[in-house]
Tab-separated table of C-alpha atoms in Angstrom:
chain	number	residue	atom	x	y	z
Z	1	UNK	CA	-115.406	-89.873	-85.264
Z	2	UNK	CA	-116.544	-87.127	-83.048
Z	3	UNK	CA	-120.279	-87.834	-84.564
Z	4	UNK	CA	-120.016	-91.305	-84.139
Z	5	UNK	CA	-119.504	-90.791	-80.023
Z	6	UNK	CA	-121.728	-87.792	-80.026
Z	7	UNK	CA	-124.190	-90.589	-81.223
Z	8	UNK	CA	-123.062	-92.653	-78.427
Z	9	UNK	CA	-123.630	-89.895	-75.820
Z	10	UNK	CA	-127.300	-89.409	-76.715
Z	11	UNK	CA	-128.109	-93.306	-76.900
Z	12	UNK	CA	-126.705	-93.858	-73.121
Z	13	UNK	CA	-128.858	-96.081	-71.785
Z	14	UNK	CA	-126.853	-96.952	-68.327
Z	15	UNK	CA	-129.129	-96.508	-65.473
Z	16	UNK	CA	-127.318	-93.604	-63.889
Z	17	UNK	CA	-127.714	-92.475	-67.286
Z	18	UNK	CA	-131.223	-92.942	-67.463
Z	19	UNK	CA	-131.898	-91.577	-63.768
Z	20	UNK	CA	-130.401	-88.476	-64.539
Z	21	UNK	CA	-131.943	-87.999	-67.944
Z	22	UNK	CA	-135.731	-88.102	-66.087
Z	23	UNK	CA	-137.427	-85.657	-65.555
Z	24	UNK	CA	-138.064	-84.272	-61.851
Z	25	UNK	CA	-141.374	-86.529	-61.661
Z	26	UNK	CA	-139.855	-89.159	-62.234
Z	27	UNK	CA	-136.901	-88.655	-60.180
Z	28	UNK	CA	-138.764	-87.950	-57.059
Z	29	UNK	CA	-140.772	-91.448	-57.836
Z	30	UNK	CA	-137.799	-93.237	-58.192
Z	31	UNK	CA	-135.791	-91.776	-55.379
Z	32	UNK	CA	-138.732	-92.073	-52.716
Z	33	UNK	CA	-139.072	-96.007	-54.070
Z	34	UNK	CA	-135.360	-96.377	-53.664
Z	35	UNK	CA	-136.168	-95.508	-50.115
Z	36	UNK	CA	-138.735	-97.495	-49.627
Z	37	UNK	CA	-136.924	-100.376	-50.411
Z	38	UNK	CA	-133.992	-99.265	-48.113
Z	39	UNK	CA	-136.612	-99.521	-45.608
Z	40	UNK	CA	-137.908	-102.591	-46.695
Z	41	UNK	CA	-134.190	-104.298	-45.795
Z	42	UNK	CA	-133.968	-102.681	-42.856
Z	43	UNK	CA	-137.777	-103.706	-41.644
Z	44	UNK	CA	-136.489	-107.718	-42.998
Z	45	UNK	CA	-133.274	-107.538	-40.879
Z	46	UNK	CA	-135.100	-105.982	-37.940
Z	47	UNK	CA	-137.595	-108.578	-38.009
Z	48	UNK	CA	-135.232	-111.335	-38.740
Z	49	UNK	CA	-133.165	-111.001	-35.710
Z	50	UNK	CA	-136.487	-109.923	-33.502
Z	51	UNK	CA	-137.871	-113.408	-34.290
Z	52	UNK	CA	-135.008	-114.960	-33.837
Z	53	UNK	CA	-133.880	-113.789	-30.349
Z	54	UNK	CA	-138.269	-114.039	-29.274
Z	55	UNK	CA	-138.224	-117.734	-30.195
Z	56	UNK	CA	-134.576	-118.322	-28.077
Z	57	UNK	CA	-136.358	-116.609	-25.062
Z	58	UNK	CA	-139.526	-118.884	-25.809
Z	59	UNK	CA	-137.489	-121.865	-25.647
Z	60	UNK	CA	-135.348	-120.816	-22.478
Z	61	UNK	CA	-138.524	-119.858	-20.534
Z	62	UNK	CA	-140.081	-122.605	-21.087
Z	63	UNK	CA	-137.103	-124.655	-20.673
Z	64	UNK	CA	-136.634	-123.447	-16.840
Z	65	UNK	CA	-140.999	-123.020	-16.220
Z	66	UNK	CA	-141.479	-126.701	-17.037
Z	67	UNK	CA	-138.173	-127.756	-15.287
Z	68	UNK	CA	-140.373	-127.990	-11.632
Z	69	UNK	CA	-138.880	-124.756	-10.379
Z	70	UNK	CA	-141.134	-123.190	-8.026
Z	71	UNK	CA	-142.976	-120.616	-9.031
Z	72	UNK	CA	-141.837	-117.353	-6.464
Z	73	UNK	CA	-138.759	-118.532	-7.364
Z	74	UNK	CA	-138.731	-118.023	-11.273
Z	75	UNK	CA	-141.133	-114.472	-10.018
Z	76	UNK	CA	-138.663	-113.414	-7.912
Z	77	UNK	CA	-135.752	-113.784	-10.553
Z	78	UNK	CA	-138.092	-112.196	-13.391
Z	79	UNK	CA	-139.723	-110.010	-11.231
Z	80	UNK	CA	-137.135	-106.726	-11.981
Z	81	UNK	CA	-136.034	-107.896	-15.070
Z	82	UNK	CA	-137.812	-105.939	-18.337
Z	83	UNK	CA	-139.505	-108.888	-19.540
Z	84	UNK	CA	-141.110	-109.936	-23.192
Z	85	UNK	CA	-142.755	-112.780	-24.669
Z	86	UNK	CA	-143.737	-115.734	-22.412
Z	87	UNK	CA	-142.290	-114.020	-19.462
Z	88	UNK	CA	-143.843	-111.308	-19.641
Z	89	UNK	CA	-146.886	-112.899	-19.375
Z	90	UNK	CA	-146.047	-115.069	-16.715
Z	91	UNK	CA	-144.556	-111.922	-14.345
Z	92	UNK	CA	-148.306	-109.914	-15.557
Z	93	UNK	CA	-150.169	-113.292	-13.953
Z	94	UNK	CA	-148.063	-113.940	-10.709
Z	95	UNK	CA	-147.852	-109.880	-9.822
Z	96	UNK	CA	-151.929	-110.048	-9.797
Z	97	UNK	CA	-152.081	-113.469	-8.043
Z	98	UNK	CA	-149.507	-112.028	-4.809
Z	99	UNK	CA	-151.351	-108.047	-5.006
Z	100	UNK	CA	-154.434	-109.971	-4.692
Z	101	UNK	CA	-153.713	-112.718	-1.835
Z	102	UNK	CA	-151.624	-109.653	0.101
Z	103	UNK	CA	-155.332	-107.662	-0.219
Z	104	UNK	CA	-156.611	-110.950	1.109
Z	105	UNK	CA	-158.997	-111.924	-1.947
Z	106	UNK	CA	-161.928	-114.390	-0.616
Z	107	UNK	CA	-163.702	-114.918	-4.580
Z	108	UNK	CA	-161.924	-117.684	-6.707
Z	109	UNK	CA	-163.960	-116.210	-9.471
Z	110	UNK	CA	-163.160	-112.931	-9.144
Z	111	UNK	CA	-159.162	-113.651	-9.246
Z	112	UNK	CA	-159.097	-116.235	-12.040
Z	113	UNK	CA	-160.533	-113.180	-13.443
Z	114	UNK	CA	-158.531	-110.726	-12.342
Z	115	UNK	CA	-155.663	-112.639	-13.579
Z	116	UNK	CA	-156.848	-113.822	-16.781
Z	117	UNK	CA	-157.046	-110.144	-18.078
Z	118	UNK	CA	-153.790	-108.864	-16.954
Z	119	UNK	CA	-152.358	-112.254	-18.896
Z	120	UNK	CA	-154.862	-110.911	-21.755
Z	121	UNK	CA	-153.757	-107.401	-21.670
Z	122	UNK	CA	-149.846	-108.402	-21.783
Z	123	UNK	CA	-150.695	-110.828	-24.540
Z	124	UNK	CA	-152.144	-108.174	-26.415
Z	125	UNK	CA	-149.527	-105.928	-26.123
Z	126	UNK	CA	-146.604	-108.742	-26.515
Z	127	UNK	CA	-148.982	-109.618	-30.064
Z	128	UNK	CA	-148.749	-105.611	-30.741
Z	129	UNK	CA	-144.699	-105.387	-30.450
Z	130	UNK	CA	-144.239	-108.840	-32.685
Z	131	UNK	CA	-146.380	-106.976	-35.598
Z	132	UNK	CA	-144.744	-103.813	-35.343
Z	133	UNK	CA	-144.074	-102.209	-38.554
Z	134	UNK	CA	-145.033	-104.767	-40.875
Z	135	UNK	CA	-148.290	-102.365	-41.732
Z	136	UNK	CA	-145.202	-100.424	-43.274
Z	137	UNK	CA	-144.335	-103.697	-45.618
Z	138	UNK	CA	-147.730	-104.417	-46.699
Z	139	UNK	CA	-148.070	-100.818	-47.845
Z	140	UNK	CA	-144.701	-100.699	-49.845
Z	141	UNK	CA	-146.036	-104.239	-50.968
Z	142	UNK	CA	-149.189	-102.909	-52.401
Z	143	UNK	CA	-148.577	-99.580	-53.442
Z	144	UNK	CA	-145.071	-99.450	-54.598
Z	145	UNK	CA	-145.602	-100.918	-58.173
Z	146	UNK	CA	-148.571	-97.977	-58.638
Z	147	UNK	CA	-146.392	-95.586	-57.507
Z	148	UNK	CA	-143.722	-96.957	-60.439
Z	149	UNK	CA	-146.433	-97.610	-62.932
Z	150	UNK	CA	-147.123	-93.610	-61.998
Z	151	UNK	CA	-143.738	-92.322	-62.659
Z	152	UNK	CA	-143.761	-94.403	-66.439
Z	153	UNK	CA	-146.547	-92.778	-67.091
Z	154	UNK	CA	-145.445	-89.283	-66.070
Z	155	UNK	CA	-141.966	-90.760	-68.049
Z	156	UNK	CA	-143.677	-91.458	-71.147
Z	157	UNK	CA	-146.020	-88.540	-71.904
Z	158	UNK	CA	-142.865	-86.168	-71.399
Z	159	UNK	CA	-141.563	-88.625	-73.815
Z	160	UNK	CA	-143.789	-88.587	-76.318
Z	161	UNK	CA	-144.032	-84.668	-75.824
Z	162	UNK	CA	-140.244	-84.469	-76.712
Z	163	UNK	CA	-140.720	-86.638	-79.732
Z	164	UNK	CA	-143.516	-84.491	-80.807
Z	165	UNK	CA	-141.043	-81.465	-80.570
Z	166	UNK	CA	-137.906	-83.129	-82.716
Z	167	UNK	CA	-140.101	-84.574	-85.162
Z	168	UNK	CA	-138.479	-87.776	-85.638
Z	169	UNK	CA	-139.168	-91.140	-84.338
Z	170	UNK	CA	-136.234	-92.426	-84.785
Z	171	UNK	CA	-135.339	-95.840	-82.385
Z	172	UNK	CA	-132.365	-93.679	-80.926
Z	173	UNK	CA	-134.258	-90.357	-80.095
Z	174	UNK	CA	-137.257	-93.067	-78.595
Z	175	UNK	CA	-135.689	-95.699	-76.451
Z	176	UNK	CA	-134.026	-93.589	-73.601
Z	177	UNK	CA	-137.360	-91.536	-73.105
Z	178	UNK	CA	-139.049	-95.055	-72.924
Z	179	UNK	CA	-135.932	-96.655	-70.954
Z	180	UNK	CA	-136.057	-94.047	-68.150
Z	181	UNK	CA	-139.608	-94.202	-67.727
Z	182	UNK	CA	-139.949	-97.775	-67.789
Z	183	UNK	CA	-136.961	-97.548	-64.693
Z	184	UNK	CA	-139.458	-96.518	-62.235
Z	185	UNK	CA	-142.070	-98.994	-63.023
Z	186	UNK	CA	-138.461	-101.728	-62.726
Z	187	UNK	CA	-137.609	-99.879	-59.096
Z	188	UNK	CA	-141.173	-100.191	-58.275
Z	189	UNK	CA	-141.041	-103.702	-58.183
Z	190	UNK	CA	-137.846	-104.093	-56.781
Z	191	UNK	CA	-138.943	-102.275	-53.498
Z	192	UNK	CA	-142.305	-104.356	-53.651
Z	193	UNK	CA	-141.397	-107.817	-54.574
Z	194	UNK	CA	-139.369	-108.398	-51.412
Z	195	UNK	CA	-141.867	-106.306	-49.120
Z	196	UNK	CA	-144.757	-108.445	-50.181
Z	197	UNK	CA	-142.396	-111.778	-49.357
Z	198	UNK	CA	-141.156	-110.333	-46.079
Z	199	UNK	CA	-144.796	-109.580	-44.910
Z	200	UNK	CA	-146.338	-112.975	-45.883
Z	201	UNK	CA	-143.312	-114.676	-43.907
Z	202	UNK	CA	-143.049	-112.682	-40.956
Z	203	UNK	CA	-146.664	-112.289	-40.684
Z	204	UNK	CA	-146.907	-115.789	-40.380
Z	205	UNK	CA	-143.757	-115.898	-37.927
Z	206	UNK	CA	-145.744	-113.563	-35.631
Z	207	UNK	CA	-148.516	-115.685	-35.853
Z	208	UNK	CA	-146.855	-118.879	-34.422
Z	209	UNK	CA	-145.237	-116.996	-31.796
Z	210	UNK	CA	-148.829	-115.417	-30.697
Z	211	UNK	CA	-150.641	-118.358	-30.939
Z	212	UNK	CA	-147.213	-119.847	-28.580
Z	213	UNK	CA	-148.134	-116.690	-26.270
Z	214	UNK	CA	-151.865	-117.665	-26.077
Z	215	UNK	CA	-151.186	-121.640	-25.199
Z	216	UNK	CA	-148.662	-120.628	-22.658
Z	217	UNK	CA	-151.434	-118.000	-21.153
Z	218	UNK	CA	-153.786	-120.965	-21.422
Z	219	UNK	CA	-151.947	-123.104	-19.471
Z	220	UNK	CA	-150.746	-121.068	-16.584
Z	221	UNK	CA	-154.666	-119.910	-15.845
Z	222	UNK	CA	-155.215	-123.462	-15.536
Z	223	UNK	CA	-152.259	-123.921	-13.514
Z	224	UNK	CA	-153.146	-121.326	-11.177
Z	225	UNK	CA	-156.480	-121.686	-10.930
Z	226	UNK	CA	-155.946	-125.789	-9.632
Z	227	UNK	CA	-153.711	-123.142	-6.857
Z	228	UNK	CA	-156.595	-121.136	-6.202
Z	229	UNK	CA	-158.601	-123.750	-5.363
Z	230	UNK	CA	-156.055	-124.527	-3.265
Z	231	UNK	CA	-155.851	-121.942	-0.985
Z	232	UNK	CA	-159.282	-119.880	-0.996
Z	233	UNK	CA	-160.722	-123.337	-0.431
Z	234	UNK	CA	-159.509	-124.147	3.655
Z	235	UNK	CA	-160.466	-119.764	3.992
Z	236	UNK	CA	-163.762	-120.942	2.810
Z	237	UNK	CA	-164.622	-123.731	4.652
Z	238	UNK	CA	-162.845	-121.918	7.893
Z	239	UNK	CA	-165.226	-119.078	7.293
């Protein structure tokens, strides 16, 4: 009887079992994928509720731009509010349009430009914040499987090594070295499978809301530079 569980003991092939049975190798492989893919999750909720709450303030900002409320009045309630997204680009544009009318700016050229690139500057950095750390998916993504595969390796050799030294090849003396080294290629892909997903959807999620960023940035220049004309027009002609 006490054979029989002794028998047991040495074919355990749980995988706390298995974990603890590696060697330090392939421990430190499969506890730095195991991290990984804790922060993996925590990237995917991150990003989940970022996108969310950007395309709610998308939709409200646009909602109250296109409702015919003056324009001083929506800068002057955004104005000292830390703004992102579409407001953010819209504060960037009118804060250039009043510094340069207050200066008394005489070139329509020169401020269409003026206020193009501070709307091109914010969009860049607005474009920079939506992509944050998804560099960090694509690399768990891409290398986390290799750095699995690495640990079987690593797994098996010591394996075969310990084989070599019992002289037996028996299927119970065999499968746990094989089990626990096969564990880390299995956690490799664990933390990479859903990094790879995450990256291909949010990527694209950041994509819409960029390309939303650019139309909107599109629009107001044209908006403001029919109010350009506007006004450096009657300084022209009075000149």
């Amino acid at each position: 009887m006490e054979q029989v569980g002794l028998a047991a003991a040495a074919t355990d092939v749980s995988l706390w079992s298995l974990f603890m049975q590696a060697g330090i190798v392939v421990k430190l492989v499969m506890l730095g994928l195991i991290a990984a893919s804790v922060w993996t999750w925590a990237i995917v909720i991150d990003k989940y509720l970022a996108y969310g709450r950007a395309r709610r303030q998308f939709d409200k900002f646009e909602q109250v731009f296109w409702s015919g409320q003056s324009l001083e009045e929506l800068y002057r309630s955004l104005s000292e509010r830390n703004n992102t997204g579409l407001a953010a680009i819209f504060v960037a544009a009118m804060r250039e349009w009043k510094k340069s009318f207050e200066r008394g700016a005489r070139s329509p050229i020169g401020l269409q430009m003026r206020i193009d690139r501070a709307m091109d500057v914010t969009l860049a950095r607005e474009s920079e914040s939506l992509g944050a750390r998804l560099g960090s998916l694509a690399t768990i993504g891409s290398a986390g499987p290799f750095i699995g595969l690495f640990g079987t390796v690593v797994g098996i050799m010591t394996s075969f090594q310990a084989i070599a030294g019992s002289k037996s090849t028996n299927l119970a003396v065999v499968a746990p070295g094989i089990a626990e080294a096969l564990l880390a290629t299995a956690i490799g892909l664990v933390a990479a499978i859903p990094a790879v997903i995450a990256y291909n959807k949010f990527s694209a999620d950041a994509g819409k809301l960029s390309g939303r960023m650019e139309g909107f940035a599109d629009e107001f220049s044209a908006i403001l530079s029919r109010q350009i004309d506007e006004k450096l027009q009657p300084r022209a002609a009075a000149q």
